[in-house]
Amino acid sequence: MAAKNHHLQLAEGAMRVPETQKMGSVKLWCEYAIWGLLFYDDQSPWLTLTECMHICFDRKRRSLPIFEGVKQAEAPQHETVAYGIPLNNQLRHLLFRDKEISRIASGKAADDKAKWAAWFATVDRDYEGLELRNLQGSFDSFQAMARSVELLRTSEIEAFTSKRWTSRHVLPLGSAMVFPDVNSENSLDRKFMRRTGEMLYLMLNRSSRAGEVEALLDARLLGTNSVWNRLAGRLAGPDSDADANTTIGYLPMPTHRSYDRLADDWVALLSLSSIPVENVLDPLERVSGLIQALYILERAQDTVRDGVALPPFFLDVVGATGNNAIRKLSSNQYKRHRTLPFEAAESFIDAFAASDEWKAVLASDAGRKEAADLLAKRFFWSPQRNPNPDTMPSPENQLAELRADTQRAKGHHIGATFHNHVKQIGLLRTARRAGTWYAPNDAFLEALVLSNVTTPMEFGDFLDLLMRRYNIVVGPEETRTAFQITSGALPAPLADLKENERRLEERLRVLGFVDRKSDDCAFVVNPFHDVEQTAGTDELVHA
């Protein structure tokens, strides 16, 4: 195997790209060198969490440690992880494609054998090659099978999206409840699952609390056999043992502050034993999406290295209409965040342009050809042009073309991933003619409390914690700190900032997370922490 990946330009402190990493579709390396391969904008935080669980379930199935960390030799060695996902085509067909089960079950025919026969006839007619007669021996009646299908359908995630049936998923509550993203031929094609969940897994694997996360995952999810999973196993057919196999993507940094922050939140949420695990998954995907969005910003800031503090998430909790100061400040912060990835890509190329290797090309008589070869080797960048060196642009112009290509926000790019993550976790709001700004929904606020509050916490301390952990700002004190204002005016009127803070407290009180003792004393509480585990619910919360 040719060691192509060995020649790629790396971010400062990054690990080398394994030669097992397939790079055939990469046309420009800059973005992946900074953040990893791949943070994909069309992969939602829910699908990201599900893809991460694919790896965990597979390693559990093969009796491997869920997390092994980064191997150390002379330098940290990137993980090489292969994993399989059960095709599970029969179960997916029953849940997401078959329209006849409910109709036949609710029909007037009283004879059970007649219902089975009618259904088998529709399957033979509409789905050639699909054999489902094994189900008749797995259930006492057709009605029981139909009820099982309807119950499992309630566990679908993102049920109101218009994805093809081969890209729909249920809550990953057990090894029998996972599916790969496949095409109509039942082959892995990664239309919506494009490695963002693999990035989540690698972040956890490199965290200092990976062992604690593994123990909690095993106790609450991987090592259990819930009613839901057993039901899915009864409906699954013989192809549940056939795997779609793949290898993991590339995450550049061996350590990063976001990794431990992510693990802290997973430990906190999975430790809430009084909440059924199916209800923990919603806040888990929200905080995971937040950490990945914050990672995108922090890696951009690390690459730019301009000495400026990372711009905070300023939340508009007031929700007043019009172009008020709070919303304007929040919108401006979002716009600043969207520019950071472009600045990072520019800085990444600046570092290459300052290298001795590039300076040698500029000084060479054969610089045009050497520049084209070097840029292809370091960045996988080979624009179509005449191969005659005499007709090639100068090295300076070739580098300028590379810069321009990194700044074109076309198709799928890291900025779009950031936007979709913060929007889908409930942090970002977009309205026609009003713009885009940070305005949290209730589910996002709930996830923040569940992840961070153990014993009652004074409201001001809670605001300070959000700023320190997530760079989230709401009130005047945190605004002053985050924007590094020692004197002079705040970026919004003081009265408006205080009202924004008051509205957040009111929102949390309505959600049951604030206990106000007096005019001067309010505490944020997590009613689910350190409560004895209660009986599980028979109903799933719709994802």
PDB file of C-alpha atoms in Angstrom, residues 105 145 307 357:
ATOM      1  CA  ALA A 105     -54.577  -6.058  12.030  1.00  0.00           C
ATOM      2  CA  MET A 145     -46.948  -9.179  16.143  1.00  0.00           C
ATOM      3  CA  GLY A 307      -4.630  35.767  21.450  1.00  0.00           C
ATOM      4  CA  GLU A 357       9.574  23.345   2.302  1.00  0.00           C
TER       5      GLU A 357
END
